[in-house]
XYZ file of C-alpha atoms in Angstrom:
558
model
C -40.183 117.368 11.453
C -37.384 117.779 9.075
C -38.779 118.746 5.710
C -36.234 118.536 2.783
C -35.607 121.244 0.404
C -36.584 121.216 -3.013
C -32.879 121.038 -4.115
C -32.433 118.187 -1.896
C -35.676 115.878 -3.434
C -34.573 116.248 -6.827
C -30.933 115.041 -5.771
C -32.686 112.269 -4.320
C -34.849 111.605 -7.165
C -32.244 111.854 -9.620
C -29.690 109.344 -8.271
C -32.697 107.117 -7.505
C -33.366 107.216 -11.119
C -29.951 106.969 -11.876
C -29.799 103.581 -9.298
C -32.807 101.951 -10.840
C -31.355 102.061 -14.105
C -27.955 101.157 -13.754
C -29.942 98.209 -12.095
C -31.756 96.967 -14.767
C -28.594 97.964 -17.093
C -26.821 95.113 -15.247
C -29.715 92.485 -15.621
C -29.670 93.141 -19.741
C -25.871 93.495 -19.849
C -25.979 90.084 -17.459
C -28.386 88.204 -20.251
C -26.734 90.162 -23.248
C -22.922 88.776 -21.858
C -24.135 85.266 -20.805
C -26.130 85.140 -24.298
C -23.085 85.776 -26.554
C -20.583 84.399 -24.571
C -22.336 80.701 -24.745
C -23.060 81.592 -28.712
C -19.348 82.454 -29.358
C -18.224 79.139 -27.153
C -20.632 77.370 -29.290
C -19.521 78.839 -32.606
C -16.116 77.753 -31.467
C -17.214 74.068 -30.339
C -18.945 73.700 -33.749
C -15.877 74.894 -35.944
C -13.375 72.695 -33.985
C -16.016 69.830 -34.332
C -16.748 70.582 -38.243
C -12.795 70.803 -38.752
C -11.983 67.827 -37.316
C -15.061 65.968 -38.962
C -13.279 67.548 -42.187
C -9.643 66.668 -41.825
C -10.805 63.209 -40.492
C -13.143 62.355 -43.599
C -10.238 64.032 -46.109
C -7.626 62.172 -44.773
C -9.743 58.737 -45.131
C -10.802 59.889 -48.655
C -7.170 60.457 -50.005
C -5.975 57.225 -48.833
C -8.163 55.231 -50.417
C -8.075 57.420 -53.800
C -4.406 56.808 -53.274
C -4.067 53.114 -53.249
C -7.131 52.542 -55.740
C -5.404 55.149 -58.544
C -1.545 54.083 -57.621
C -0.025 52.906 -61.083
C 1.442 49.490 -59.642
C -2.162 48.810 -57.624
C -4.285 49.396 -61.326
C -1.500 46.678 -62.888
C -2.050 44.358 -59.938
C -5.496 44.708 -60.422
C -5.662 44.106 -64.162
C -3.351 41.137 -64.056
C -4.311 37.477 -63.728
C -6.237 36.748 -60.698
C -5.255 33.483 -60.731
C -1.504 34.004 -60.369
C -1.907 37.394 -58.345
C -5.255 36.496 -56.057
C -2.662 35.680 -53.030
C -0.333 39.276 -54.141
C -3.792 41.143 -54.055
C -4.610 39.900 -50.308
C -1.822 40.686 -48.961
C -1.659 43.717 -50.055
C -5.057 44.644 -48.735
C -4.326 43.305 -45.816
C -1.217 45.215 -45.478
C -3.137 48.404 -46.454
C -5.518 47.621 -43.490
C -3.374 47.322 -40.729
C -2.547 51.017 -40.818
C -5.488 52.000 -42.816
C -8.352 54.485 -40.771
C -10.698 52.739 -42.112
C -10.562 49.443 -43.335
C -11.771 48.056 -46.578
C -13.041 45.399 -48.721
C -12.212 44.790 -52.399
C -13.697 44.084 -55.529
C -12.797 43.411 -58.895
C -15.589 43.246 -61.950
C -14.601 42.311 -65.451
C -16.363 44.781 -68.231
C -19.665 42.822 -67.881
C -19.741 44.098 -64.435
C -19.129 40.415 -62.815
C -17.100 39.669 -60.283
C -13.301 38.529 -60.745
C -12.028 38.844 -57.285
C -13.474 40.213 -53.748
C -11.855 39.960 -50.159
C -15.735 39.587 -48.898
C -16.483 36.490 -47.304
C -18.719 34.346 -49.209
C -22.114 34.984 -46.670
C -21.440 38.689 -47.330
C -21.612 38.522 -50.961
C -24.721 37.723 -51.645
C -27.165 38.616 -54.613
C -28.039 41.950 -53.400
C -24.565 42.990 -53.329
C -23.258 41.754 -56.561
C -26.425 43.674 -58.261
C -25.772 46.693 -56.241
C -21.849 46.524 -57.472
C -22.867 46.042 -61.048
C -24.908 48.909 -61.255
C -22.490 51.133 -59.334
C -19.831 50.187 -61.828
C -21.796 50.550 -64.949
C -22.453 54.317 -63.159
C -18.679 54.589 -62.683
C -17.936 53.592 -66.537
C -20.573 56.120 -67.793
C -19.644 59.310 -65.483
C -15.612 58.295 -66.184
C -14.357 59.916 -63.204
C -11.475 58.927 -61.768
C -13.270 57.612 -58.353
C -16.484 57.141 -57.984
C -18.882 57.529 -54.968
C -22.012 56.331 -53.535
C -23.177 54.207 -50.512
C -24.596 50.717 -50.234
C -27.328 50.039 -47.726
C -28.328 46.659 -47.540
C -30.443 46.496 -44.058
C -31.168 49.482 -41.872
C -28.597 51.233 -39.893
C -25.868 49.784 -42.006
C -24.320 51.287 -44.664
C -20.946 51.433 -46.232
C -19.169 53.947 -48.424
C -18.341 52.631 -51.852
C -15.383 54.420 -53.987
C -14.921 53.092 -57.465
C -11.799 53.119 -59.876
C -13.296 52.514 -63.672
C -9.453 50.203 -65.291
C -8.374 51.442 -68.159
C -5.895 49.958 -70.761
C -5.189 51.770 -73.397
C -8.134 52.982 -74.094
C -10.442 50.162 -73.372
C -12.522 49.797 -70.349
C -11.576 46.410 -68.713
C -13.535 46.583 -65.939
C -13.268 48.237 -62.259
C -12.167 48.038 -58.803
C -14.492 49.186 -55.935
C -13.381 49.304 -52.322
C -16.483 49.268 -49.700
C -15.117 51.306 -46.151
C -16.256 49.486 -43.007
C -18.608 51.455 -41.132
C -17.825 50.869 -37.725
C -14.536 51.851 -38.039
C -16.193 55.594 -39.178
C -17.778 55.659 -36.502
C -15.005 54.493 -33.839
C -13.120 58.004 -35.803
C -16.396 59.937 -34.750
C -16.383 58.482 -31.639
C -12.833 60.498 -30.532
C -14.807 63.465 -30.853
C -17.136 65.015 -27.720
C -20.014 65.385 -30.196
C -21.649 63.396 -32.312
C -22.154 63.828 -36.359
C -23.307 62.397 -39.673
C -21.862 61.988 -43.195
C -24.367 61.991 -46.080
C -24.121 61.980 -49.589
C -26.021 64.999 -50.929
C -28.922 62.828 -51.859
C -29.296 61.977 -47.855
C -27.885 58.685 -48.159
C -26.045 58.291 -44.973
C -22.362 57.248 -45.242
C -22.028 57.092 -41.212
C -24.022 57.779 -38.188
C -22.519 58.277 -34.408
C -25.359 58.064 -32.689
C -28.307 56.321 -34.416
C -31.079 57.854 -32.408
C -30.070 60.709 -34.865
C -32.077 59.026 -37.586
C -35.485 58.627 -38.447
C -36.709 54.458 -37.179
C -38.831 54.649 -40.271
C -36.010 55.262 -43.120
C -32.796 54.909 -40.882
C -30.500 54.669 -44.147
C -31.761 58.859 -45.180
C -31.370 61.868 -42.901
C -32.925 64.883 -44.617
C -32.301 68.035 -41.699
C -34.829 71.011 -42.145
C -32.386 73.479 -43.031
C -34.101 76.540 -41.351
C -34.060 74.774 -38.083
C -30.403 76.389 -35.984
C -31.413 74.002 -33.112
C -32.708 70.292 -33.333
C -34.431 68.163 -30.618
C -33.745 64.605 -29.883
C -35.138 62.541 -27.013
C -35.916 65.868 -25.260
C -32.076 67.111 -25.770
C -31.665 69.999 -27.533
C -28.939 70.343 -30.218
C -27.026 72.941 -32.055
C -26.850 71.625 -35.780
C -24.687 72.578 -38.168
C -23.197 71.178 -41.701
C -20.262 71.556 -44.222
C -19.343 69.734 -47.459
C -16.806 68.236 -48.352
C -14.557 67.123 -51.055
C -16.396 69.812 -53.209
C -19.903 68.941 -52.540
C -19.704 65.155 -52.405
C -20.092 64.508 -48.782
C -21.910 66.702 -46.299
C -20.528 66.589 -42.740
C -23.509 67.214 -39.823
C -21.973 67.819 -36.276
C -24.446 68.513 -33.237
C -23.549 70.334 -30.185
C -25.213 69.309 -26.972
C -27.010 72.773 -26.273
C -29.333 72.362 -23.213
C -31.651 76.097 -22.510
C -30.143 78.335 -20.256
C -32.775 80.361 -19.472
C -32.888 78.732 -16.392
C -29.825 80.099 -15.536
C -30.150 83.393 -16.964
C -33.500 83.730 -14.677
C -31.457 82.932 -11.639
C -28.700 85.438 -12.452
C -30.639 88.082 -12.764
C -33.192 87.436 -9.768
C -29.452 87.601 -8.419
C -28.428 90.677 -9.624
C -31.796 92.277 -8.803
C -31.554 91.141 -4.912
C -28.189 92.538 -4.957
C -29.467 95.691 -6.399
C -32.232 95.880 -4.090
C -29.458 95.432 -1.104
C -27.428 98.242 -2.656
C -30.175 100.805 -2.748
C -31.092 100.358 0.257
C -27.399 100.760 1.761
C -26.823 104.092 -0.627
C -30.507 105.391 0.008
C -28.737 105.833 3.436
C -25.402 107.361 2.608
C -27.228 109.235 -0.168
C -29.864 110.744 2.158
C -26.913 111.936 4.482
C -24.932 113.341 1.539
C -28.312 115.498 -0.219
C -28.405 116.871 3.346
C -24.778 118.313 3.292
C -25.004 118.921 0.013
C -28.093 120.984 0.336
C -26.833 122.637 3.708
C -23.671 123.610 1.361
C -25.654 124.979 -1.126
C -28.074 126.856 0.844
C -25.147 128.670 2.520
C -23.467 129.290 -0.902
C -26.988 131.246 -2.017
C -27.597 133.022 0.962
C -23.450 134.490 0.293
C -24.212 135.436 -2.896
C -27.698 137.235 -1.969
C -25.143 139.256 0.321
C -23.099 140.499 -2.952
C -25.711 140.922 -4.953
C -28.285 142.795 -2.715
C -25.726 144.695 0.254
C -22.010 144.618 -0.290
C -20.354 144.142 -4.199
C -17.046 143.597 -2.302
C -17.856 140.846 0.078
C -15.837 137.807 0.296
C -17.415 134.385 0.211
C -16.072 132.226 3.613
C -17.775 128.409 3.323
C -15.688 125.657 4.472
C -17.337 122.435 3.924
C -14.412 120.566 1.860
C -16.476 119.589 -1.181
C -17.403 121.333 -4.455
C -19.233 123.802 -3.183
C -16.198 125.422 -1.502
C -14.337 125.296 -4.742
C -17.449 127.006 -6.363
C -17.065 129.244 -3.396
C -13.893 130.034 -4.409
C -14.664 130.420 -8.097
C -17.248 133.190 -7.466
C -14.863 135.047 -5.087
C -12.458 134.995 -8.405
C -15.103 135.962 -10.553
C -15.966 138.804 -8.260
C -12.545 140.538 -8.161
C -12.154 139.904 -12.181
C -15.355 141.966 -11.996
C -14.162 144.122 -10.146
C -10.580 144.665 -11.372
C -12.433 144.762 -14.775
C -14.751 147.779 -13.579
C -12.079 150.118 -12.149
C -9.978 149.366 -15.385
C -13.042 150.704 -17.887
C -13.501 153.645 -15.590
C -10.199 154.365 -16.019
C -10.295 153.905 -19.372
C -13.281 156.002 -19.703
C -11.029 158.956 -17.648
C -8.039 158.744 -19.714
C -9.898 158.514 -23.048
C -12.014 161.723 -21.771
C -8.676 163.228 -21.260
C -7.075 162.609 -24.392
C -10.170 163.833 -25.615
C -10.155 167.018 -24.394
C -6.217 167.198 -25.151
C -7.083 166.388 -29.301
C -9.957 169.103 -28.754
C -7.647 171.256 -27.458
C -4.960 170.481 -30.179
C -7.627 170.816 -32.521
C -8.088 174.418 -32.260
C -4.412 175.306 -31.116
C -4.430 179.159 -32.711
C -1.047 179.065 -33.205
C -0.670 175.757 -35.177
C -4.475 177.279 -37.311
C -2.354 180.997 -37.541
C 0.985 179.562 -38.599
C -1.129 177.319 -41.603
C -2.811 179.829 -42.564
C 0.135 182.047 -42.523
C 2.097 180.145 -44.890
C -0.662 179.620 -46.763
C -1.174 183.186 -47.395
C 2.443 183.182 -48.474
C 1.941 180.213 -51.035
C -0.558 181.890 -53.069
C 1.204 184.966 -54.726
C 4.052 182.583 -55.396
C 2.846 178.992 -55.993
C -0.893 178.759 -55.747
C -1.041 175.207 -56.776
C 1.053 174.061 -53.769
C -1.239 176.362 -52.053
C -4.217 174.939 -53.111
C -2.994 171.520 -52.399
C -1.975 172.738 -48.566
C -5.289 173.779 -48.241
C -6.788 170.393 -48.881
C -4.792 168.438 -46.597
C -5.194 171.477 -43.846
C -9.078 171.070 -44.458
C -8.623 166.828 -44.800
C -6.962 167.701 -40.725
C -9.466 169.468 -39.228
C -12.392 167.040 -40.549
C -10.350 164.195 -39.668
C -9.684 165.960 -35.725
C -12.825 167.622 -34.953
C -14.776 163.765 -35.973
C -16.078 162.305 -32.971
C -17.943 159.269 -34.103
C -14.665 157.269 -34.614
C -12.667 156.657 -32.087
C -10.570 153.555 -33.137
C -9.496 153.585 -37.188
C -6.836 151.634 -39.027
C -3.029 151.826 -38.821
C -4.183 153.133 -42.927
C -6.605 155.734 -41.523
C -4.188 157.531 -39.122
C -0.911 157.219 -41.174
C -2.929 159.326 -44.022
C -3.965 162.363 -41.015
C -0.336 161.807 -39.760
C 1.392 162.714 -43.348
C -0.952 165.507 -43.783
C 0.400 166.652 -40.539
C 3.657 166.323 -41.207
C 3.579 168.059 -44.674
C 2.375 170.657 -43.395
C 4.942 171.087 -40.605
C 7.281 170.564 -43.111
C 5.866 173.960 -45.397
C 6.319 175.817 -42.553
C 9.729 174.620 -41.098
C 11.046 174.303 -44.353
C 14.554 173.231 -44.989
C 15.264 173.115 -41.355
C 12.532 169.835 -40.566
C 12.482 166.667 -42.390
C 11.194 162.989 -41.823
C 10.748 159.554 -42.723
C 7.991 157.046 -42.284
C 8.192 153.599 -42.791
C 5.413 151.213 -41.922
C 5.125 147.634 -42.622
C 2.194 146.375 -45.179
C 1.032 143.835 -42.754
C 0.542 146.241 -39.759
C -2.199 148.565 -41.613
C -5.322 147.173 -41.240
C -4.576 146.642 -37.140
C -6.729 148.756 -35.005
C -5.506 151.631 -32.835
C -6.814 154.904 -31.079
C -7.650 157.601 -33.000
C -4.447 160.051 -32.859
C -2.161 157.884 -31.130
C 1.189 158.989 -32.505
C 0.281 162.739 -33.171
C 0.976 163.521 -29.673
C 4.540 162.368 -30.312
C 5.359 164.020 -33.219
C 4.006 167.329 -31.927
C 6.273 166.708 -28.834
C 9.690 165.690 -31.329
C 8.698 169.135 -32.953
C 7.885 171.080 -29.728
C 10.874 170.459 -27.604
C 13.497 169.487 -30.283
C 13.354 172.731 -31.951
C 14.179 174.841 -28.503
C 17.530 173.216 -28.422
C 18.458 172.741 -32.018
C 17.518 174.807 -35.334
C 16.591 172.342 -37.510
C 15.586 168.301 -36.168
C 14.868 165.231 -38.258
C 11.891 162.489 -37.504
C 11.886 158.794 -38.190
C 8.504 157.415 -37.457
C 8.602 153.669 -37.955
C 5.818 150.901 -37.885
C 6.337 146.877 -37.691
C 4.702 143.501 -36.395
C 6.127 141.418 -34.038
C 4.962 137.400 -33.163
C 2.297 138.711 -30.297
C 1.978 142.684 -30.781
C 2.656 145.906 -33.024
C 5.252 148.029 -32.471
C 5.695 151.638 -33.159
C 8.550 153.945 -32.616
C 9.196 157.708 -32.832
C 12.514 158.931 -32.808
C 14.144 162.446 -33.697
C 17.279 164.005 -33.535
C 16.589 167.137 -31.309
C 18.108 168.024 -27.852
C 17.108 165.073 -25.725
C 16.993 165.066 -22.210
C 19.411 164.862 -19.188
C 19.388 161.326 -17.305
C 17.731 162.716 -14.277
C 14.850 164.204 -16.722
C 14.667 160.474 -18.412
C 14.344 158.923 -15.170
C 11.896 161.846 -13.858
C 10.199 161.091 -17.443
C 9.633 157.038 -16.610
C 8.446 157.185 -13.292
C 5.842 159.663 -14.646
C 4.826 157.223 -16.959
C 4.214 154.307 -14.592
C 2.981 156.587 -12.209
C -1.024 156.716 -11.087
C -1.260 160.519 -10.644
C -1.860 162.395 -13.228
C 1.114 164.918 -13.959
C 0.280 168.359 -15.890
C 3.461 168.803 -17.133
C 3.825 165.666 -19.028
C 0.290 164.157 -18.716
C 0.151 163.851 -22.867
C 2.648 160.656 -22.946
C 1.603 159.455 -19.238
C -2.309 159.635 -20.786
C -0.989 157.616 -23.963
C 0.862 155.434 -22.229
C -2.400 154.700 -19.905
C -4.695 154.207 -22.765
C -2.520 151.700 -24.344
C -2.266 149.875 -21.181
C -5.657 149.852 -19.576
C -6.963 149.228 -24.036
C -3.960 146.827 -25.092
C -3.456 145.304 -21.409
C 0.175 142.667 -20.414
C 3.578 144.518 -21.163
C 1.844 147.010 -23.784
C 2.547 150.700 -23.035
C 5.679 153.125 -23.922
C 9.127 152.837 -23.682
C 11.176 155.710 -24.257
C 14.928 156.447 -24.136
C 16.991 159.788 -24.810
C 20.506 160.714 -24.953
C 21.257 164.745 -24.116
C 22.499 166.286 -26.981
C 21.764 163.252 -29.735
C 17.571 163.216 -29.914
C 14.662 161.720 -28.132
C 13.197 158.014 -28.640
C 9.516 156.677 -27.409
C 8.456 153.007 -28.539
C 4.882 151.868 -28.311
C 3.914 148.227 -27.732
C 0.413 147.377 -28.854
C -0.025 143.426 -27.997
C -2.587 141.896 -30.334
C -5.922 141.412 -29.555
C -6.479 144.452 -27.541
C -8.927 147.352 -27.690
């Protein structure tokens, strides 16, 4: 029986995990997108409903607060009924035929009785006429320029009363009030898909679409609890919502038909979790068959690396499978010869610093260069034992500096110091016939370098320029460049032949160590195996004229 390996069960068991999940992910990003998508659609239904309810009841509202305050209506109205009664239908009845809603007019002297009405004579009956009185005695005492309330006179009827107190010069001559029909209201309603209600904010209701809205018991007052988002009526469920208007005098209800929907929510995600169910069984399958390969790749991939780790460093990983694991493959093959590259460039490294080692050591206790300081030291102090004195200390300051081992990098500052005790020293001894020149750049001091990097070069300018010339010059110059620092070393001695300079350069690039010239092929070497990319020397030499080497130290080496 095929048992699966450990690596391959917790594949399994992750992307099982990782199914189940992303399954029940769906079903609450299924509710979460069906839940605000039918909130936002019925935040949008409400404030298209609430807007039109608005601009409807507005546009009703100014029309009538337009004819009733209209300079040449107030005159008509204050004038002689008796001449004008026929002028003041008409013009009603003009106003009607285009009006929203229509209206009915009447006209009270300051006693609050009646001078004129367009109501037919069964409509104006006792309860009206008291109703009108005390509406315009209200009007007269709040002196506002229309005045609002509603008159109910049996249930589910009620019409919206504005009132215009007449002035004339002062004095109060009575009022005209204008009662809007409600049917017509509710015919404007009626254009809309939902249904509403306009109050007053006492809960006197101005108009009702839909009367089952109301309470059977006090049909003329709708009073919504306020904390309730939803409303039921007749088993319907409704999304209420409300707005005044015309700065608090009117407040507009609109309801939204919003049945539950968990009904459907339930069904989509019984949905989604049968198609779930369907799609783990499908990728238990393919991922079964994939854990397998997968596994198989990665089982082959160990027992590779067991091979470089336990019997041969230099063994080359070989899987072909076409998937990550051959990349990976790949990778560790990389990795393996950057190891190894890395290893055979510290042992060198190690060789060439042991070498130059032995060289400074050897340079260190040269006899002649200890004989011919002490020499001229022995000469100083008859005739100038202060500059004797002082050629002691930086002799002393040399060999300390040489002969420490613990330090074996120092700063560009360190070196320079050992390098111009060096060189004033060469210069007691050679006198008139040696001079130089250093000039280093401030920012290149605090790089670091090897420990006596340019002393092998001067000694050479010294060495092989004074067998062709009697007296040679030194420039030893120091700068930074973008990527690396540069040194260069160049003196004025015999130089060498073309066929020497190219005998020179091959040494230098050359693995074999030469005896001859192995101090610049070991420099070279150190800077290149420490500094690594085009770091190294250069050097360049015209018979006769002098002797140039230039040192490339890219940053970030060592």
């Amino acid at each position: 029986m095929y048992k699966k390996s450990r690596f391959q069960q917790e594949l399994e068991l992750h992307a099982s995990r990782r199914l189940i999940c992303s399954i029940l992910l769906g079903c609450l990003l299924f509710y979460l997108a069906i839940a605000a998508v039918n909130t936002m659609n019925l935040n949008a239904q409400r404030d298209d409903h609430l807007n039109g309810i608005a601009n409807t009841f507005h546009e009703v509202y100014t029309n009538t607060s337009d004819f009733l305050l209209a300079p040449e209506h107030e005159e008509l109205f204050l004038s002689d009924m008796r001449k004008n009664q026929d002028n003041l239908r008409y013009l009603i009845s003009q106003y009607n035929v285009s009006a929203l809603v229509e209206l009915e007019l009447i006209l009270t002297d300051p006693s609050g009785g009646v001078r004129f009405t367009t109501f037919p004579e069964n409509q104006m009956n006792l309860h009206r006429q008291e109703f009108n009185r005390i509406a315009v005695e209200n009007a007269h005492r709040f002196m506002r320029p229309v005045y609002t309330t509603v008159y109910h006179f049996r249930a589910n009827s009620s019409e919206y009363v504005m009132i215009h107190p007449l002035y004339r010069d002062g004095e109060y001559l009575g009022a005209a009030a204008v009662y809007l029909n409600e049917n017509d209201w509710i015919k404007l309603f009626n254009r809309y898909q939902y249904d509403a209600i306009l109050t007053k904010p006492n809960g006197d209701v101005i108009a009702c679409s839909n009367s089952s809205f109301l309470s059977q018991k006090n049909a003329n007052k709708y009073h919504p609890n306020e904390s309730d988002r939803y409303v039921k009526i007749e088993g319907s469920r409704y999304l209420c919502s409300q707005r005044l208007l015309e700065d608090g005098s009117v407040i507009a209800y609109s309801f939204i038909y919003s049945p539950a929907n968990s009904t459907y929510l339930l069904i989509g995600m019984l949905f989604i979790l049968l198609l779930g169910i369907s799609w783990a069984v499908l990728f238990s399958r393919i991922m079964h068959a994939m854990s397998a390969q997968m596994a198989q790749s990665v089982e082959t991939l160990v027992k590779e690396i067991r091979i470089i780790r336990k019997e041969d460093p230099n063994h080359i990983i070989k899987i072909d499978t076409g998937d990550e694991i051959e990349e990976i493959a790949h990778q560790v093959n990389k990795m393996v010869r950057s190891i190894q590259q890395l290893s055979r460039r510290n042992m060198d490294l190690v060789q060439v610093n042991s070498r130059m080692e032995m060289q400074n050591l050897q340079a260190q206790i040269n006899p002649h260069f200890i004989y011919n300081t002490l020499d001229n030291i022995r000469y100083l102090i008859p005739d100038d034992p202060q500059r004797a004195q002082q050629l002691i200390g930086r002799f002393i300051g040399i060999l300390r500096y040489s002969i420490n081992n613990t330090k074996h990098n120092v700063t560009v500052e360190e070196d320079l110091k050992y390098l111009q005790d060096y060189l004033v020293i060469q210069s007691t001894r050679f006198g008139a016939n040696f001079s130089y020149r250093m000039e280093i750049a401030e920012d290149c001091r605090a790089f670091i370098i090897p420990k006596l990097l340019l002393q092998p070069l001067l000694e050479n300018s010294i060495k092989y320029g004074f067998q062709k010339k009697p007296s040679i010059h030194i420039e030893v110059r120091g700068w930074c460049g973008e990527d690396a620092l540069y040194f260069s070393v160049k003196d004025n001695g015999g130089g060498v032949n073309e066929q020497t300079l190219i005998q020179l350069r091959e040494i230098l690039q050359s693995e074999e160590i030469n005896i001859e010239h192995n101090g610049l092929q070991n420099i070279n070497r150190r800077i290149r195996l420490g500094y690594g990319g085009d770091s190294g020397l250069t050097i360049d030499s015209t018979e006769g004229e002098g002797f140039l080497v230039l040192l490339k130290l890219r940053k970030g080496g060592m």
